[in-house]
mmCIF file of C-alpha atoms and ligand atoms in Angstrom:
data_model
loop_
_atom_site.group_PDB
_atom_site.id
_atom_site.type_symbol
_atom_site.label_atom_id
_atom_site.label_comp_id
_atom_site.label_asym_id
_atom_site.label_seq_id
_atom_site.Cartn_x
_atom_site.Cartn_y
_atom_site.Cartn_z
ATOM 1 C CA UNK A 14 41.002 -1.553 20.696
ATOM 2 C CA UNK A 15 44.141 1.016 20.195
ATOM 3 C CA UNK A 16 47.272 0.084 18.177
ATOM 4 C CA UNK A 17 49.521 2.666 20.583
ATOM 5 C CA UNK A 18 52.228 0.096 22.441
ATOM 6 C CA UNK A 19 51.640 -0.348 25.755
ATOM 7 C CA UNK A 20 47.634 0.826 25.139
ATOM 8 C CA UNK A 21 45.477 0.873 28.085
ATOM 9 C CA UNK A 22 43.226 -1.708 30.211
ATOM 10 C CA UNK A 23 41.153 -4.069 27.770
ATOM 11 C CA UNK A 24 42.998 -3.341 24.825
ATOM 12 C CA UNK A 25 44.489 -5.992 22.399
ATOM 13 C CA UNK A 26 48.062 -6.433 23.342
ATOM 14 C CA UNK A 27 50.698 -5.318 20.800
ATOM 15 C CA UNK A 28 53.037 -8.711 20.433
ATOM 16 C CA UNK A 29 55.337 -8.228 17.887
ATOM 17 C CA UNK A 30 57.768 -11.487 16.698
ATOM 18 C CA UNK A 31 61.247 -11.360 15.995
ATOM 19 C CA UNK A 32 62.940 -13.576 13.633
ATOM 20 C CA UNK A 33 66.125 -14.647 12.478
ATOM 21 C CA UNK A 34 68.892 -16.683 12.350
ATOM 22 C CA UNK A 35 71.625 -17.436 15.434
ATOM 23 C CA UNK A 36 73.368 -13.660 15.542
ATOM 24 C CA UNK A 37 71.272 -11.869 13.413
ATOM 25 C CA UNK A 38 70.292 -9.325 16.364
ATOM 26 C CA UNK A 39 66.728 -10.366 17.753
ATOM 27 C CA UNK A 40 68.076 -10.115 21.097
ATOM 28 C CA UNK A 41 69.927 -6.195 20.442
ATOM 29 C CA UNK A 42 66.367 -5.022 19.057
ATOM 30 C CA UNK A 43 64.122 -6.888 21.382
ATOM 31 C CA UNK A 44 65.996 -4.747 23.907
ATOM 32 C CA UNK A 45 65.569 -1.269 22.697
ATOM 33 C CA UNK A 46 62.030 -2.224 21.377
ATOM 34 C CA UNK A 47 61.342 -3.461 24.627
ATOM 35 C CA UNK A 48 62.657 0.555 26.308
ATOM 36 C CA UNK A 49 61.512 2.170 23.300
ATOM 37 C CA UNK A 50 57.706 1.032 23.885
ATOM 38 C CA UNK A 51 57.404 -0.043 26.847
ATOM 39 C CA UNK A 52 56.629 -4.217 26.126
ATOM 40 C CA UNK A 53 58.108 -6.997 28.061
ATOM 41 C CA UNK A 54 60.753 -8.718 26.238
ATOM 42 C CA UNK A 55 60.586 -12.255 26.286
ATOM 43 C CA UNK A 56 63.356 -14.369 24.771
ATOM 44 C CA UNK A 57 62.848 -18.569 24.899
ATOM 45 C CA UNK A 58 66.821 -18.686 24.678
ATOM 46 C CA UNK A 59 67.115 -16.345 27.819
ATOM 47 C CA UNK A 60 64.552 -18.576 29.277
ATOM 48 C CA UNK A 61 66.329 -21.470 28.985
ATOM 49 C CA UNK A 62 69.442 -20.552 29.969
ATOM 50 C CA UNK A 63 68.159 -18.852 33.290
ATOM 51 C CA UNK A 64 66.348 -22.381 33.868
ATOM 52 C CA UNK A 65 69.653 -23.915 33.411
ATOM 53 C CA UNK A 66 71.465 -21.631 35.642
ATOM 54 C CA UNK A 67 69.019 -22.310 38.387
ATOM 55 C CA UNK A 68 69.425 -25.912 38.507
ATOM 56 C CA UNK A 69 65.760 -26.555 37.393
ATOM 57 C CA UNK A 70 64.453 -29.573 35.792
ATOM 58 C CA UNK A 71 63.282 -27.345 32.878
ATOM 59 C CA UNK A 72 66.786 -26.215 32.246
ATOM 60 C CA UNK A 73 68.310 -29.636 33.076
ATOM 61 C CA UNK A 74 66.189 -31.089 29.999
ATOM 62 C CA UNK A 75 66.944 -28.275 27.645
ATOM 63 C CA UNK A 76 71.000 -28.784 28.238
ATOM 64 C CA UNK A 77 71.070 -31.455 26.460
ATOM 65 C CA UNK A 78 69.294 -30.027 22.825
ATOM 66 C CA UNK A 79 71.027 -26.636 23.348
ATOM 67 C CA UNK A 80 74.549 -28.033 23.777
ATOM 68 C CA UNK A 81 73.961 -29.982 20.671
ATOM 69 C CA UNK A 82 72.631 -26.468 18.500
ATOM 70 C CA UNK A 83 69.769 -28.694 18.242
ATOM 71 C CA UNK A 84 65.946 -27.222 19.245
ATOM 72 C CA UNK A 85 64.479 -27.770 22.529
ATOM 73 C CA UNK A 86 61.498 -29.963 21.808
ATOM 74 C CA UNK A 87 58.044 -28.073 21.131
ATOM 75 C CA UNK A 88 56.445 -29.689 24.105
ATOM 76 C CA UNK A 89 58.570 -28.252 26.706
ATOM 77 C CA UNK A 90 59.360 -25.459 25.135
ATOM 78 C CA UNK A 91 55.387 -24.186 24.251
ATOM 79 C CA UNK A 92 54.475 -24.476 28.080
ATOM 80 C CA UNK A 93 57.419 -22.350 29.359
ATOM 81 C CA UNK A 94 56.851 -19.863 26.834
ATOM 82 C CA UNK A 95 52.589 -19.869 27.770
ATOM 83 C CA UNK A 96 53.557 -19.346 31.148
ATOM 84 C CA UNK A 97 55.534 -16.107 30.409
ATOM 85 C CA UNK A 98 52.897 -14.654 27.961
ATOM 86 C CA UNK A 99 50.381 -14.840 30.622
ATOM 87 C CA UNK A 100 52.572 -12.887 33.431
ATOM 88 C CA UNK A 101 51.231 -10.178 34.336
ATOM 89 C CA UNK A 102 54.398 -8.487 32.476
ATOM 90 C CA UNK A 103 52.929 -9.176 29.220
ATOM 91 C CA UNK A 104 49.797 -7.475 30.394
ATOM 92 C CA UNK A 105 50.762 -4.460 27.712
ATOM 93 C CA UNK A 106 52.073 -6.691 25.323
ATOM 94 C CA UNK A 107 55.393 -8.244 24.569
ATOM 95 C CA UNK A 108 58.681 -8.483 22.313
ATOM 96 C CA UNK A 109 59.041 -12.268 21.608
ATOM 97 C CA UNK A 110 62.570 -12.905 20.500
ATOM 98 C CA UNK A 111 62.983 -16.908 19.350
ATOM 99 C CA UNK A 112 59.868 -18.167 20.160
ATOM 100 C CA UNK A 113 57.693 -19.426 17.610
ATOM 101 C CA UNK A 114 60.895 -21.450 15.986
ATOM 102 C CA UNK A 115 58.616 -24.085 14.571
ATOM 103 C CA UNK A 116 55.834 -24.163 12.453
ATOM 104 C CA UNK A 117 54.037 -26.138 15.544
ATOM 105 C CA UNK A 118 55.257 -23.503 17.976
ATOM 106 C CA UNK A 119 53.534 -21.155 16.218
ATOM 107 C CA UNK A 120 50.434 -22.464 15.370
ATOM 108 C CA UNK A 121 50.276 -23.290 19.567
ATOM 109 C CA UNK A 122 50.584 -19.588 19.492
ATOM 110 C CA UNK A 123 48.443 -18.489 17.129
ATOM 111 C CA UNK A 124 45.674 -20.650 19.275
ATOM 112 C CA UNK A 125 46.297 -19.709 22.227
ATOM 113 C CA UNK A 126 46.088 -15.926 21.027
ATOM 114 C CA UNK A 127 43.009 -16.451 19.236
ATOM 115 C CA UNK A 128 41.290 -17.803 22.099
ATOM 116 C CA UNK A 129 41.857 -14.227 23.729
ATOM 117 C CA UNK A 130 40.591 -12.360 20.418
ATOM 118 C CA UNK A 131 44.572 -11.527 19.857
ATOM 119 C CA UNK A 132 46.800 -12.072 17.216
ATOM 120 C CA UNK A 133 50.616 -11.625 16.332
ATOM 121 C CA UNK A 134 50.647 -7.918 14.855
ATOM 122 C CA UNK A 135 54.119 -7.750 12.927
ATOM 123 C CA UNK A 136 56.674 -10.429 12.107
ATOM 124 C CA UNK A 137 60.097 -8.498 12.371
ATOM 125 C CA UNK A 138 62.492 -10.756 10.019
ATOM 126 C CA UNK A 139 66.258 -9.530 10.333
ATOM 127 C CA UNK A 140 67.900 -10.846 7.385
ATOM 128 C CA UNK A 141 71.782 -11.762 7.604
ATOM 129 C CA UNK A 142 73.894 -13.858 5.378
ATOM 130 C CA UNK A 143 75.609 -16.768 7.106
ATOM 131 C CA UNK A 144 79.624 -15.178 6.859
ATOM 132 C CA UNK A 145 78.280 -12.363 9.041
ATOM 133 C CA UNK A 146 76.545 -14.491 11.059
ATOM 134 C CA UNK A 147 79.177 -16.927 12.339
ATOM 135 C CA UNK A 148 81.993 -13.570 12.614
ATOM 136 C CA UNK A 149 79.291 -11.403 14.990
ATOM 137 C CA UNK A 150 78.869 -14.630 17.285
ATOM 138 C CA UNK A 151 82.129 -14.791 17.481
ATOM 139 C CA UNK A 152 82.370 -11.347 18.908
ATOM 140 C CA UNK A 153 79.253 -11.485 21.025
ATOM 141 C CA UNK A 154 79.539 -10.792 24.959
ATOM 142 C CA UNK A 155 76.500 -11.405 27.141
ATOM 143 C CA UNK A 156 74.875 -9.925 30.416
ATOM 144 C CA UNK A 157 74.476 -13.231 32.278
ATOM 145 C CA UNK A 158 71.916 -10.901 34.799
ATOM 146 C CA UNK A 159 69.843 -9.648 32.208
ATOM 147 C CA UNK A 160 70.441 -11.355 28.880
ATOM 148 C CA UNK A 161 71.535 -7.765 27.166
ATOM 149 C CA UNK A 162 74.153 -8.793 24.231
ATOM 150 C CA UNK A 163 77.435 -7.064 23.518
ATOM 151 C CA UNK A 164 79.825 -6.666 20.722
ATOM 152 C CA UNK A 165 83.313 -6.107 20.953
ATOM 153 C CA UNK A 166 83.940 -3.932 18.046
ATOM 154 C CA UNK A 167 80.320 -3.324 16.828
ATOM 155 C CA UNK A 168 78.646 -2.716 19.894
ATOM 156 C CA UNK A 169 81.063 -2.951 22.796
ATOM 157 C CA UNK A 170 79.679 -1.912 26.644
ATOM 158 C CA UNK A 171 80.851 1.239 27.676
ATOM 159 C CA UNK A 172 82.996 0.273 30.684
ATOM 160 C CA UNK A 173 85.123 -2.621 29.053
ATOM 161 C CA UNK A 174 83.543 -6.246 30.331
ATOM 162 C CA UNK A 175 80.293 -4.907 32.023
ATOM 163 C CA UNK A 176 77.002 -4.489 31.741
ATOM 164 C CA UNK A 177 75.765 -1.032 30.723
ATOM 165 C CA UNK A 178 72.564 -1.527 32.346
ATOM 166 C CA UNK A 179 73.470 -3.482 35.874
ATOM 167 C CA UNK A 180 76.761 -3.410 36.059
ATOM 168 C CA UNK A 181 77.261 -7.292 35.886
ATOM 169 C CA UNK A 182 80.533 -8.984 34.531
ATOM 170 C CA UNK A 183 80.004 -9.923 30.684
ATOM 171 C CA UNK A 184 80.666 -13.425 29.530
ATOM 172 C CA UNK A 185 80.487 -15.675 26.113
ATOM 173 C CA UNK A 186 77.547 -17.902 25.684
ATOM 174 C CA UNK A 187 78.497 -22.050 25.946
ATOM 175 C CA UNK A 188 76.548 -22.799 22.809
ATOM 176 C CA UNK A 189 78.572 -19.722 20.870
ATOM 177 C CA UNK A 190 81.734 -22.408 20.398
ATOM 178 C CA UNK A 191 82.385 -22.845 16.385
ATOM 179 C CA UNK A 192 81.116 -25.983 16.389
ATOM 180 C CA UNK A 193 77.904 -25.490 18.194
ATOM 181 C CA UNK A 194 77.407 -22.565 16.002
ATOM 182 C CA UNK A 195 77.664 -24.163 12.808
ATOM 183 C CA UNK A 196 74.849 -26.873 13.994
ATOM 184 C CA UNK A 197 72.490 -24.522 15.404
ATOM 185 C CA UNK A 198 72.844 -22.814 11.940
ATOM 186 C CA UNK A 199 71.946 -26.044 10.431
ATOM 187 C CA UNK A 200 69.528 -27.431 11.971
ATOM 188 C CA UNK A 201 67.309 -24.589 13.115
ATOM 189 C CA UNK A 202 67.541 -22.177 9.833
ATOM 190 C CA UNK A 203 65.545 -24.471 7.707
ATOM 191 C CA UNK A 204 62.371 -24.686 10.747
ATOM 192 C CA UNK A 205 62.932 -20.905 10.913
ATOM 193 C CA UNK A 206 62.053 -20.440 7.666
ATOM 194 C CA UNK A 207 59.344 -22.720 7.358
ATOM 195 C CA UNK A 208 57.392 -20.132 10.613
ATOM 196 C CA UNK A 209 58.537 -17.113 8.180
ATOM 197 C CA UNK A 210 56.506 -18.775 5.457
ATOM 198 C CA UNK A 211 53.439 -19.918 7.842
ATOM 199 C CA UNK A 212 53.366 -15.772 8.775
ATOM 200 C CA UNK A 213 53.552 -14.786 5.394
ATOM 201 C CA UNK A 214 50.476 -15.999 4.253
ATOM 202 C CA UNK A 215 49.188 -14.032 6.847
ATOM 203 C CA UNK A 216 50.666 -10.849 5.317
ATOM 204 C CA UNK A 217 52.460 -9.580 8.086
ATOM 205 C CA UNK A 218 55.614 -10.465 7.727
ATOM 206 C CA UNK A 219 58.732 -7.609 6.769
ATOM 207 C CA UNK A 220 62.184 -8.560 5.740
ATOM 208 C CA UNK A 221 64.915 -6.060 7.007
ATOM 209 C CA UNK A 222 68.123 -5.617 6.350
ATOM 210 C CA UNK A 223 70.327 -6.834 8.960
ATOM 211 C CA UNK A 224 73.567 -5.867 8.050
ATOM 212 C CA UNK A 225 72.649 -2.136 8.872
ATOM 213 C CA UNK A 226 74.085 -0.729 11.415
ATOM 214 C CA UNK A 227 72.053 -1.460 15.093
ATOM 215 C CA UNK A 228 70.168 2.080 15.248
ATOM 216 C CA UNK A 229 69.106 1.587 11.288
ATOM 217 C CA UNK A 230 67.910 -1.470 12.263
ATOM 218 C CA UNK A 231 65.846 -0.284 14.738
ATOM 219 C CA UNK A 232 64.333 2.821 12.684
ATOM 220 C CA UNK A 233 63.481 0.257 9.917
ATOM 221 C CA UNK A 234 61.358 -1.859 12.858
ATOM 222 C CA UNK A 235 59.602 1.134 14.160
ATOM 223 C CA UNK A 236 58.819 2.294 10.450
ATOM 224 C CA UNK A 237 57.280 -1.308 10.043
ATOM 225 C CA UNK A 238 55.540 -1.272 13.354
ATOM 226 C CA UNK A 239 53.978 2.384 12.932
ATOM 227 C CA UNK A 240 52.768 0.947 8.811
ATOM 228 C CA UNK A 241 50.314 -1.366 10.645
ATOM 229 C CA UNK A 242 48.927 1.134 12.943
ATOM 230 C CA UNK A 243 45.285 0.477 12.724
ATOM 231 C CA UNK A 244 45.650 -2.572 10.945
HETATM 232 P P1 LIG B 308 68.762 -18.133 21.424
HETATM 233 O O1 LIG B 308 69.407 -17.605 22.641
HETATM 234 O O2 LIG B 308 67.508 -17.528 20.971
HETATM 235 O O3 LIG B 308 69.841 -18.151 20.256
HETATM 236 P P2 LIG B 308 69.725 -17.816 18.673
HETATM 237 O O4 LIG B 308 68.409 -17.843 18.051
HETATM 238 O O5 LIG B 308 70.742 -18.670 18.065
HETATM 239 O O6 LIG B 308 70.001 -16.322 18.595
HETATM 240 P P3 LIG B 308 71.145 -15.554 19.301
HETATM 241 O O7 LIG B 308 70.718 -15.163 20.673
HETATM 242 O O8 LIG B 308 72.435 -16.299 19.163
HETATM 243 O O9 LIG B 308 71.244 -14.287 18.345
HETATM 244 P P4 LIG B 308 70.416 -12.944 18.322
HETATM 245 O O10 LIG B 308 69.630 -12.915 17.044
HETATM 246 O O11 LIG B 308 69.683 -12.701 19.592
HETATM 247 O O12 LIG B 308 71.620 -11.916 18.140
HETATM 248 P P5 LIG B 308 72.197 -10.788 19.135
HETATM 249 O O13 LIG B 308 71.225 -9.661 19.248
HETATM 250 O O14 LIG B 308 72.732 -11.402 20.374
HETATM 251 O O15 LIG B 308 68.527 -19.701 21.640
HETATM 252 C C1 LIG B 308 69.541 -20.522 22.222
HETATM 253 C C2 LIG B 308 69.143 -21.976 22.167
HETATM 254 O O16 LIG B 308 67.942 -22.207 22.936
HETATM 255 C C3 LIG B 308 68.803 -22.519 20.778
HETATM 256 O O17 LIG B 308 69.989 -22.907 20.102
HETATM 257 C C4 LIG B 308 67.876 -23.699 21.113
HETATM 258 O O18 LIG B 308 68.622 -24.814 21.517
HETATM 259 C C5 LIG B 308 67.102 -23.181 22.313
HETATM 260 N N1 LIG B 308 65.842 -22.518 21.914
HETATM 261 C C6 LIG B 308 65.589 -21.176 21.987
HETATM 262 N N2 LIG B 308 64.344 -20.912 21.551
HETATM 263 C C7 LIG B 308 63.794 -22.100 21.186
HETATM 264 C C8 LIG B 308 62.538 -22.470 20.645
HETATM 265 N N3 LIG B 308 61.579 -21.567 20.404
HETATM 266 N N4 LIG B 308 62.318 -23.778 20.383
HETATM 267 C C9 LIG B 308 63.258 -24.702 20.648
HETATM 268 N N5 LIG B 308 64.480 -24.416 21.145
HETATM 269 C C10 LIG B 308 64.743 -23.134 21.417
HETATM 270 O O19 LIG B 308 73.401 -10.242 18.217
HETATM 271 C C11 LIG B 308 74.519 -11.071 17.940
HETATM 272 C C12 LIG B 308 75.817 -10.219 17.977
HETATM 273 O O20 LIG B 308 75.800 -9.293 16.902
HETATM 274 C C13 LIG B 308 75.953 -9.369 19.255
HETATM 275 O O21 LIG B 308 77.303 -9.387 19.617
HETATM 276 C C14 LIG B 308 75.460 -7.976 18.828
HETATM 277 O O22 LIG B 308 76.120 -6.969 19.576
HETATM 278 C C15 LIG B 308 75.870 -7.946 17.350
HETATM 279 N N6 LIG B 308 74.929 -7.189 16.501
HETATM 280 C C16 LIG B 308 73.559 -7.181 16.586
HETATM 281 N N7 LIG B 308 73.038 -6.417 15.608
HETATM 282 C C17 LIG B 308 74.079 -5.946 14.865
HETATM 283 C C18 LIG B 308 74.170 -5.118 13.704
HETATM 284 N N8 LIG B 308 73.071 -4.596 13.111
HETATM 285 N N9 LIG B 308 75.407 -4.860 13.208
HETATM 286 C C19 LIG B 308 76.528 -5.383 13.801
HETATM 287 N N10 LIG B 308 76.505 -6.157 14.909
HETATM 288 C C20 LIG B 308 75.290 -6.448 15.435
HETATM 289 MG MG1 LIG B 309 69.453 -13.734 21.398
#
């Protein structure tokens, strides 16, 4: 067993959870976690919405909930997010950005992990108050290719309206109208909190500060990472 990310063939896979409320900046980290140590970054909101832009039957059912804020149920959502965990992708380990959102979600996950002798090794909860939240979504542009999140005066690409990393023509999210915002603040903060609560009394939850700037962020989630070496 080795606690280096990305450790070799037969090790325990280093999955690491990232929590937090709509804007708070799982998808930013998840992204330079996912370069920094070389972990597939899998995100049940980019999931979805791929699903959706493909016309499947998966993404079809998931409109519905997502247009509303509201959550995707667990049934559907559990599956797709199974499937992805046992790519070979994930064969290092993986980033998980949204996924568990719900105390059944994660107890799914913390079966399904057993059963392979693994476990979730660090919960990653970036803390935000709500005024922040609702002005960054406001300001958020999106990769539609690759999922990679933008801000226009906190984070902005560095050729105006494209993609840093392919190139692709940003756009703003459907569900990132007022309206939708304020509802999926509503409804899915309270069942965020109740997972945050299910991983605390496994120890292994830390709280950072979200309102940092991106890059303290980060150092903050690598310092909490590299405490649990070995544990
Ligand atoms: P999802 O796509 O996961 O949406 P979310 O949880 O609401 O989170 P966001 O993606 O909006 O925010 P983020 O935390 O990733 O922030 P970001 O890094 O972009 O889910 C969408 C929908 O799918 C859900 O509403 C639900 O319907 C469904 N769904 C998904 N998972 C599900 C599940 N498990 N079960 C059931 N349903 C599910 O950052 C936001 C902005 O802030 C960006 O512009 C960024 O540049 C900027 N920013 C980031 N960090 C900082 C910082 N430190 N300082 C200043 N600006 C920052
Ligand atoms: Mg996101």
């Amino acid at each position: 067993m080795t606690d280096e990310p990305g450790g070799g063939a037969g090790a325990e896979r280093l999955i690491l959870l990232l929590v937090g409320a709509v804007g708070a900046g799982k998808g930013t980290q998840a992204g330079i976690l996912s370069r920094e140590l070389g972990l597939v970054h899998l995100a049940s909101g980019n999931l979805f919405r791929a699903a959706l832009a493909a016309g499947t039957p998966l993404g079809e059912e998931a409109r519905e909930y997502m247009e509303r804020g509201e959550l995707v149920p667990d049934e559907l959502t559990i599956a797709m997010f199974m499937e992805e965990l046992a790519r070979p992708a994930a064969r290092a380990g993986a980033i998980l950005d949204g996924f568990p959102r719900t105390v059944g979600q994660a107890k799914a996950l913390d079966e399904t992990l057993a059963a392979n002798g693994e476990r979730i090794r660090a919960v990653l909860y970036i803390e935000v108050p709500t005024e922040a939240l609702v002005r960054r979504v406001a300001g958020r542009w999106v990769c539609p290719q690759c999922g990679t999140p933008y801000h226009e005066d906190t984070d902005p690409p560095k050729v105006p309206g494209r993609c840093d990393l392919d190139g692709t023509e940003l756009r703003q999210r459907d569900d990132d109208r007022p309206e939708v915002v304020r509802a999926r603040l509503e409804k899915q903060v309270p069942p965020m909190l109740e997972v945050v609560d299910h991983y605390e009394r496994a120890g292994i939850v830390h709280r950072l500060d979200g309102m940092q700037p991106i890059e303290a962020v980060t150092d903050d989630i690598l310092a909490a990472i590299h405490s649990r070496a070995g544990g």
